[in-house]
XYZ file of C-alpha atoms in Angstrom:
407
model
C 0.000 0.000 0.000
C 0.751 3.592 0.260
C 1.445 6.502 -2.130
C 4.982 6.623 -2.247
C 6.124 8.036 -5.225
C 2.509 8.037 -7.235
C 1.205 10.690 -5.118
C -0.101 13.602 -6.708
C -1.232 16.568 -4.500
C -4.097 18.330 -6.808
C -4.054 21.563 -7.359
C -7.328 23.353 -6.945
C -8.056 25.445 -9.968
C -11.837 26.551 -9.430
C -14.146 27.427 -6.336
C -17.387 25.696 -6.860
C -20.600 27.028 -6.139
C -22.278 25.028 -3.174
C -24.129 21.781 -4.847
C -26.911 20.520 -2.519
C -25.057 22.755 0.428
C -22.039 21.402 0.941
C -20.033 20.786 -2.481
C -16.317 19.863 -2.629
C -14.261 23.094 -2.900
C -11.970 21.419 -5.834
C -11.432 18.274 -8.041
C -9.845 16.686 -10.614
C -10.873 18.403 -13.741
C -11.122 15.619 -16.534
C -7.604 14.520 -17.734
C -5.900 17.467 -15.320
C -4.166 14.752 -12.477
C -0.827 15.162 -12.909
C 1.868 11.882 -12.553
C -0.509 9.053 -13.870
C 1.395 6.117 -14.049
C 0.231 3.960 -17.176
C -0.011 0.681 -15.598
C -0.720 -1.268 -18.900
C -1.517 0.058 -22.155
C -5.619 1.902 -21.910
C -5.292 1.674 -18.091
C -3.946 4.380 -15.755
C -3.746 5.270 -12.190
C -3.609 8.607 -10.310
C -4.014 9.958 -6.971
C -4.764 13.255 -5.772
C -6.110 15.198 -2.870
C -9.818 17.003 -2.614
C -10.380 19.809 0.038
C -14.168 18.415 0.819
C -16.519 20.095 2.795
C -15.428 17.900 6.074
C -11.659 17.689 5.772
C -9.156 16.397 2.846
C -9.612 13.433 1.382
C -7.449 11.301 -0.791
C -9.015 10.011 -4.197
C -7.198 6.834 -6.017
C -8.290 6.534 -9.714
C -7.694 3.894 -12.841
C -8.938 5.070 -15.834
C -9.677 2.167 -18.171
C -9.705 2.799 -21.993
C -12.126 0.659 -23.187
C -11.662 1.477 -27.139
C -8.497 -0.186 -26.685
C -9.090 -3.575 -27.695
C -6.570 -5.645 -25.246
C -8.352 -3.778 -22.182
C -11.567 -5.132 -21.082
C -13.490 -5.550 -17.673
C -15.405 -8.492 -15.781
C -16.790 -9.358 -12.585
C -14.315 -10.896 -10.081
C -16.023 -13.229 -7.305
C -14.541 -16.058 -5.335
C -16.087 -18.526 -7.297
C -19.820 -18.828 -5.181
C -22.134 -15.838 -4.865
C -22.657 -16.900 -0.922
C -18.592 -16.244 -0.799
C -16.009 -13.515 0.090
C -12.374 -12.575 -0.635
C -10.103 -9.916 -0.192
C -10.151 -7.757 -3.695
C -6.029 -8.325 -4.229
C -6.815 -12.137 -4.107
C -10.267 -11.798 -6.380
C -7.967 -9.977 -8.941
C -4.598 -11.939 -8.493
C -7.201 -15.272 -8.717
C -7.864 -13.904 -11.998
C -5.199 -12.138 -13.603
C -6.339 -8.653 -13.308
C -4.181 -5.415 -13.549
C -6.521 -3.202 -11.546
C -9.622 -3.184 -9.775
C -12.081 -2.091 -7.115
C -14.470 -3.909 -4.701
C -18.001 -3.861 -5.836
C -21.691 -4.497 -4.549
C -23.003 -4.107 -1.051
C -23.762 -7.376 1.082
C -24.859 -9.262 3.060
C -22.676 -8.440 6.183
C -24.336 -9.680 8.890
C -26.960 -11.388 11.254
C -27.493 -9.325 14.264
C -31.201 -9.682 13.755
C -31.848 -12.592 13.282
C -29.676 -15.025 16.006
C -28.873 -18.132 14.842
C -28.761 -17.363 11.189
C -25.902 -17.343 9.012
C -25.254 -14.327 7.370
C -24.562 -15.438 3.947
C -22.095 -12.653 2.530
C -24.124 -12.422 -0.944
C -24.380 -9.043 -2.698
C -27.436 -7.112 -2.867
C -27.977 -6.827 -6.712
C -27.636 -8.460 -9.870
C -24.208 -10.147 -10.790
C -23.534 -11.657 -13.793
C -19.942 -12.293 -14.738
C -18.563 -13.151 -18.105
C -21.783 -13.604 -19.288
C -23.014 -15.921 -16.864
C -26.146 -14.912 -14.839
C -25.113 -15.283 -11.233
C -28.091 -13.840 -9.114
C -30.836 -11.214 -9.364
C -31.595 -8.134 -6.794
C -33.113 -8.961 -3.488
C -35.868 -6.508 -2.258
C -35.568 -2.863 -1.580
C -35.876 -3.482 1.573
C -33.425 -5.953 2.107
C -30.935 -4.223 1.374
C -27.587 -3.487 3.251
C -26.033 -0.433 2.688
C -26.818 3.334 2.980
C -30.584 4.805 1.934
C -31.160 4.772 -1.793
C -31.358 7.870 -3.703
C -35.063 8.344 -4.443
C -35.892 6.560 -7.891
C -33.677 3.858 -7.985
C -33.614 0.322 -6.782
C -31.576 -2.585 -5.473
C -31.945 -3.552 -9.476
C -30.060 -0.524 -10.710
C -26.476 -2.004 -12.428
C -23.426 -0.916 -13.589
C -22.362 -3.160 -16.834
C -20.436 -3.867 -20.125
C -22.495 -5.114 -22.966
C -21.092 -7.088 -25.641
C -20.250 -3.810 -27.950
C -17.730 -2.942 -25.063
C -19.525 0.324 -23.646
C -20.080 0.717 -20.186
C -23.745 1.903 -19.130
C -26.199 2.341 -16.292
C -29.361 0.008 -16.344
C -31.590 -2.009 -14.451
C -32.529 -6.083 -14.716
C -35.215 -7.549 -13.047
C -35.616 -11.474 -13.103
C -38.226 -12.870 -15.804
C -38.466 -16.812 -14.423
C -41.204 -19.669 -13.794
C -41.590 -23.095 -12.135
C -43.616 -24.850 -14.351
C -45.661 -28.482 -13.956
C -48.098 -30.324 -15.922
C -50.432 -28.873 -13.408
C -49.559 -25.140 -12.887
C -46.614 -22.277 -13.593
C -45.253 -20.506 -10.309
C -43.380 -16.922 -11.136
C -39.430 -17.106 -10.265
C -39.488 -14.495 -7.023
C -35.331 -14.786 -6.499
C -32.316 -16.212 -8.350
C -29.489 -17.427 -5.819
C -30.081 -14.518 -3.379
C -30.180 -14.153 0.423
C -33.445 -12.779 0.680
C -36.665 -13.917 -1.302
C -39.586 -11.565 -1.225
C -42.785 -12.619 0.856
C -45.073 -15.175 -0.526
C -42.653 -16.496 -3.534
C -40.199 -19.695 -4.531
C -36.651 -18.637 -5.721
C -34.263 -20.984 -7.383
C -30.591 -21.736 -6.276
C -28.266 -23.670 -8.417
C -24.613 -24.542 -8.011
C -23.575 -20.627 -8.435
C -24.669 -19.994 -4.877
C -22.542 -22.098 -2.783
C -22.601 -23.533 0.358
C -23.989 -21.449 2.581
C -27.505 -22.327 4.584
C -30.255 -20.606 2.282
C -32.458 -20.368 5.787
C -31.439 -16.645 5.480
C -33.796 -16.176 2.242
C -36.823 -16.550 4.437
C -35.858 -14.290 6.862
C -37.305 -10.191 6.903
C -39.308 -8.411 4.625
C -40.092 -7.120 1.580
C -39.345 -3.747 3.500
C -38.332 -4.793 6.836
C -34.694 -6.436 6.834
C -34.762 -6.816 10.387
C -38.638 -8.681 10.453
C -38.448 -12.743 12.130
C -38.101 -15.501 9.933
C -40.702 -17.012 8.206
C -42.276 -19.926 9.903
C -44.009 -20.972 6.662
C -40.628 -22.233 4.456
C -40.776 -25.503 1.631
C -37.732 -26.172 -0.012
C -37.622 -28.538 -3.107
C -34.861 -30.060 -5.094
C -35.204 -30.434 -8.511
C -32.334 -32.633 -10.520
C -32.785 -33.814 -14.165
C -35.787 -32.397 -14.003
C -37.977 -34.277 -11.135
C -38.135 -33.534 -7.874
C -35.808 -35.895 -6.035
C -35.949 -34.539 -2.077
C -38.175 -32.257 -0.327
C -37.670 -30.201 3.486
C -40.195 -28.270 5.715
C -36.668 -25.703 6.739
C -33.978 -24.493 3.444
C -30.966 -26.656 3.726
C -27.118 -25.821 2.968
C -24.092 -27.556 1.478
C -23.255 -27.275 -2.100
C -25.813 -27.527 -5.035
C -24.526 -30.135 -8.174
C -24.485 -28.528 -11.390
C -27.576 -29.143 -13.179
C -29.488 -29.547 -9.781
C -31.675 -26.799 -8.434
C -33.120 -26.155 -4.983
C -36.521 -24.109 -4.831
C -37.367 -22.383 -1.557
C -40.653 -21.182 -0.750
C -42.085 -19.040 1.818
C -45.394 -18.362 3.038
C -47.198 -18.681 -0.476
C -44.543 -20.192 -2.150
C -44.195 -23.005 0.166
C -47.850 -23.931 -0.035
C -47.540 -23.653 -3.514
C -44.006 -26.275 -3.237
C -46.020 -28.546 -1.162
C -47.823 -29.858 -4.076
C -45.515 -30.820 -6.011
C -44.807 -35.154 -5.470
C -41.282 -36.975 -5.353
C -40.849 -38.112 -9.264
C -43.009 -35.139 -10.749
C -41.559 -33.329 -14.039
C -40.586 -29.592 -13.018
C -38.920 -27.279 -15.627
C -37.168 -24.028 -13.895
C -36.402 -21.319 -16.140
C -34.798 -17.568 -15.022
C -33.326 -14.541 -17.252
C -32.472 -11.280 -16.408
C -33.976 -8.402 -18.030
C -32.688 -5.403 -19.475
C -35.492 -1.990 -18.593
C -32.602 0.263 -20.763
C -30.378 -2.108 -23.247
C -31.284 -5.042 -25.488
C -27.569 -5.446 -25.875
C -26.146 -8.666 -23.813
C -23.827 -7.556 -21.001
C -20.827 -9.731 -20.493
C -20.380 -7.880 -16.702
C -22.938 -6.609 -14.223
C -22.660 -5.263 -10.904
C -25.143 -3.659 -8.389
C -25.018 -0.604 -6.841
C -26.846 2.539 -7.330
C -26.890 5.942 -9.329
C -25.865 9.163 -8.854
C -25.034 10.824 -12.081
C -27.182 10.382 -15.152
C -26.483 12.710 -18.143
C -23.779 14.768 -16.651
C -26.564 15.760 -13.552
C -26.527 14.762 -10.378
C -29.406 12.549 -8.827
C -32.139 14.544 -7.138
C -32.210 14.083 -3.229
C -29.015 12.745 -3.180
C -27.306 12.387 0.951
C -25.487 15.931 1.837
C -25.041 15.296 5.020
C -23.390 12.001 5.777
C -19.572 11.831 5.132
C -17.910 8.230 4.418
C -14.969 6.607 2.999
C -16.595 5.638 -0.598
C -15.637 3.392 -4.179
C -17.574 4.850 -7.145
C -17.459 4.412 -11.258
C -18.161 6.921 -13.650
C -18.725 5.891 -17.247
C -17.775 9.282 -20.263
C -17.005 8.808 -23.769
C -20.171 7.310 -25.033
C -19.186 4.248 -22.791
C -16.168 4.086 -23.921
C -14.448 5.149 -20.894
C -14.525 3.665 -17.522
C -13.156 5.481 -14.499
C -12.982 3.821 -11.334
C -12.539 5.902 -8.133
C -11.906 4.569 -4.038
C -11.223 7.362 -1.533
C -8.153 5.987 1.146
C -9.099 4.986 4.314
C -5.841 6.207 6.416
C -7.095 8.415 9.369
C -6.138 11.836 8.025
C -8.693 10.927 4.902
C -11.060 9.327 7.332
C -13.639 12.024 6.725
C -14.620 11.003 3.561
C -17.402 12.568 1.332
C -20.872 12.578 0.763
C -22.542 10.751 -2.053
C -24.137 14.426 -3.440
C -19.868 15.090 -3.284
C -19.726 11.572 -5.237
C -21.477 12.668 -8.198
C -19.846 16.271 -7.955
C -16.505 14.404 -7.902
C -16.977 11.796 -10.743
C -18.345 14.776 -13.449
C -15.284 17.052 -12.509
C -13.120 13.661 -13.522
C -15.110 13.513 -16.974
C -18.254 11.133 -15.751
C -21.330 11.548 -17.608
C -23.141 8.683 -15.619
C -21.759 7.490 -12.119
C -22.753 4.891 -9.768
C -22.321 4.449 -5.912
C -20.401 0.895 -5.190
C -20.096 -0.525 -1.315
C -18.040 2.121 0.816
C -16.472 2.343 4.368
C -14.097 -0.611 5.303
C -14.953 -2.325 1.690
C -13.462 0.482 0.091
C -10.293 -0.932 -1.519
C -8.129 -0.324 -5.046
C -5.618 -2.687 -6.470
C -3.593 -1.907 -9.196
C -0.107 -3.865 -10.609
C 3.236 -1.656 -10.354
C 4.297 -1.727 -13.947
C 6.139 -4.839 -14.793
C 4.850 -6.453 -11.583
C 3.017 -9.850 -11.857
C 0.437 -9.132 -8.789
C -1.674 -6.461 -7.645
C -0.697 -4.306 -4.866
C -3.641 -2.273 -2.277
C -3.237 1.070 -3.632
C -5.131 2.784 -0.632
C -4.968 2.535 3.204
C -8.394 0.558 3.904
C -9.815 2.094 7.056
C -10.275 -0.967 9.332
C -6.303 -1.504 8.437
C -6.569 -4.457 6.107
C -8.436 -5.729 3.249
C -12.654 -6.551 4.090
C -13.642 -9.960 2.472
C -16.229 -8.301 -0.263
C -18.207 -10.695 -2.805
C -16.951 -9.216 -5.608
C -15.454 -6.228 -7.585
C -14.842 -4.788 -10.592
C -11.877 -6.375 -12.623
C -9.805 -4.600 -14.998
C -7.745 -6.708 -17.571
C -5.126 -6.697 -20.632
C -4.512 -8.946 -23.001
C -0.437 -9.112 -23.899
């Protein structure tokens, strides 16, 4: 870790009018950082300080050239949506040059005694094409408030044509017999909505799936469901069936259905031996181009403006991405975490921060001790933390954003 001889103190050029009452008083005007260090062709990194309203901060930034065809960007995860990992060993585990952690999670239990927080993200993942989960409710969440107008389904993501852009995917899925179709509620997430089945497959883990039943659709901290059915569906037919959701890994090919409330009733009539198809998609509200890379989060710049009602008051260590050249550029941004940066910035200084770096559209990633940048020295063959995290080491996160070159 540590700035060493990559720091770059900024120099403020402008006073800004006050955004939302307490803007930064300078930033990083688009391409104005000086001492980037070009860490592999289309992929830089710079650091510089920001006199915020609360104290100085300390912003680290890769900016990722996506018209460069050797550069691209994915989803790192440990391998299991109910997982975590350190963000060096999520990009080390997969070759990556750069990268930042990702999605809010599942952190914790305190609720809800006995039950095994499951470390899944809050919103949709899918990684190198591959649909990993969907969004759990609104009010499931873990994290700050959302910004009014959006939703735990809001994404950041890379379609196929290599251009970044903000969107939102909702699952589109079924359970269907000879005898009725069920709507999909949840895809491999840690909290189902009230009254539905979701599906889990071998991309969730090995975590217990109890947690799914547990709170509301807008109470996280609401008991367990007593009313849980969990089915498990392999070539198929329905093989086993349990009045409580199990754990231990899920075969490939093999899903487990949990139900609560309605959806168990509704799981209760299916019979050992009967024919069930499962089917699940996420879809796009904005693109109908495929995205190779999705993570969750939430907006805060759309068109060059900031989000109305955005948080002014609360000050926090924070990761964002801003997306500029008709998604064509990527810039990833992770304030440090060492106690003379501690202060931090609001999200309404967020979206201020990511337009004066070039950001037409920006999203809000998980902050506080998640907060963590990796980047390769040039010529090295691992990552190194670029900024102080502020518990002192590296959070376990369930994923991040990857940044990679081909030779």
């Amino acid at each position: 870790m540590g700035r060493g001889r990559f720091r770059t103190v900024l120099t403020v050029l402008a006073v800004w009018s006050v955004l939302a009452g307490a803007a930064l008083v300078g930033a990083a005007p688009a391409g104005g950082a000086q001492g980037a260090v070009q860490i592999t062709p289309g992929v830089k990194y710079t650091q510089f300080d920001i006199p915020a309203a609360k104290g100085m901060v300390h912003a680290h930034v890769i900016d990722v050239d996506l018209r460069n065809p050797r550069v691209g960007v994915d989803l790192m995860h440990p391998g299991a949506v109910a997982a975590r990992a350190p963000v060096s060993q999520l990009a080390d585990g997969r070759g990556a040059v750069a990268g930042v952690n990702g999605d809010f999670f599942n952190i914790s239990e305190v609720q809800h005694p006995g039950v095994e927080a499951t470390g899944a993200s809050v919103g949709p993942a899918i990684a190198s094409w591959r649909t990993l989960k969907a969004a759990v409710p609104d009010g499931q969440r873990f994290g700050p408030a959302l910004p009014p107008a959006t939703s735990t389904k809001d994404v950041l993501g890379v379609g196929t044509d290599r251009r970044a852009r903000l969107d939102s995917l909702a699952l589109d899925g079924f359970v269907r017999t000879s005898e009725t179709r069920l709507p999909l509620g949840g895809l491999n997430q840690y909290a189902l909505p009230v009254g539905t089945v979701g599906a889990f497959t071998s991309d969730w883990g090995s975590v217990s799936r109890v947690r799914a039943t547990c709170g509301t659709d807008t109470d996280r901290a609401a008991p367990c469901s007593a009313d849980t059915y969990e089915v498990t569906v392999k070539d198929g037919r329905v093989v086993s069936w349990s009045d409580t959701p199990g754990s231990g890994p899920i075969a490939y090919g093999t899903t487990v259905l949990v139900g609560r409330e309605a959806g168990a009733q509704q799981l209760r009539k299916l019979s050992l031996g009967e024919r069930v198809k499962v089917r699940h998609r996420l879809v796009a509200a904005a693109s109908r181009i495929p995205y190779r890379f999705v993570v969750g989060g939430y907006p805060v710049l759309r068109d060059g403006q900031p989000l109305a009602g955005l948080d002014n008051a609360t000050s926090a260590v924070r990761t964002a991405a801003g997306i500029s050249d008709g998604g064509k550029r990527l810039t990833l941004l992770a304030l440090d975490g060492a106690p003379e940066f501690r202060t931090g910035l609001t999200i309404a200084e967020v979206a201020t921060t990511m337009r004066q770096l070039g950001s037409v559209d920006a999203f809000s990633l998980d902050g506080g001790g998640s907060t963590t940048l990796v980047a390769r020295e040039p010529g090295a063959a691992a990552v190194s933390v670029r900024n102080h995290p502020s518990a002192g080491a590296e959070r376990p996160v369930p994923n991040g954003i990857g940044v990679f070159s081909r030779p």
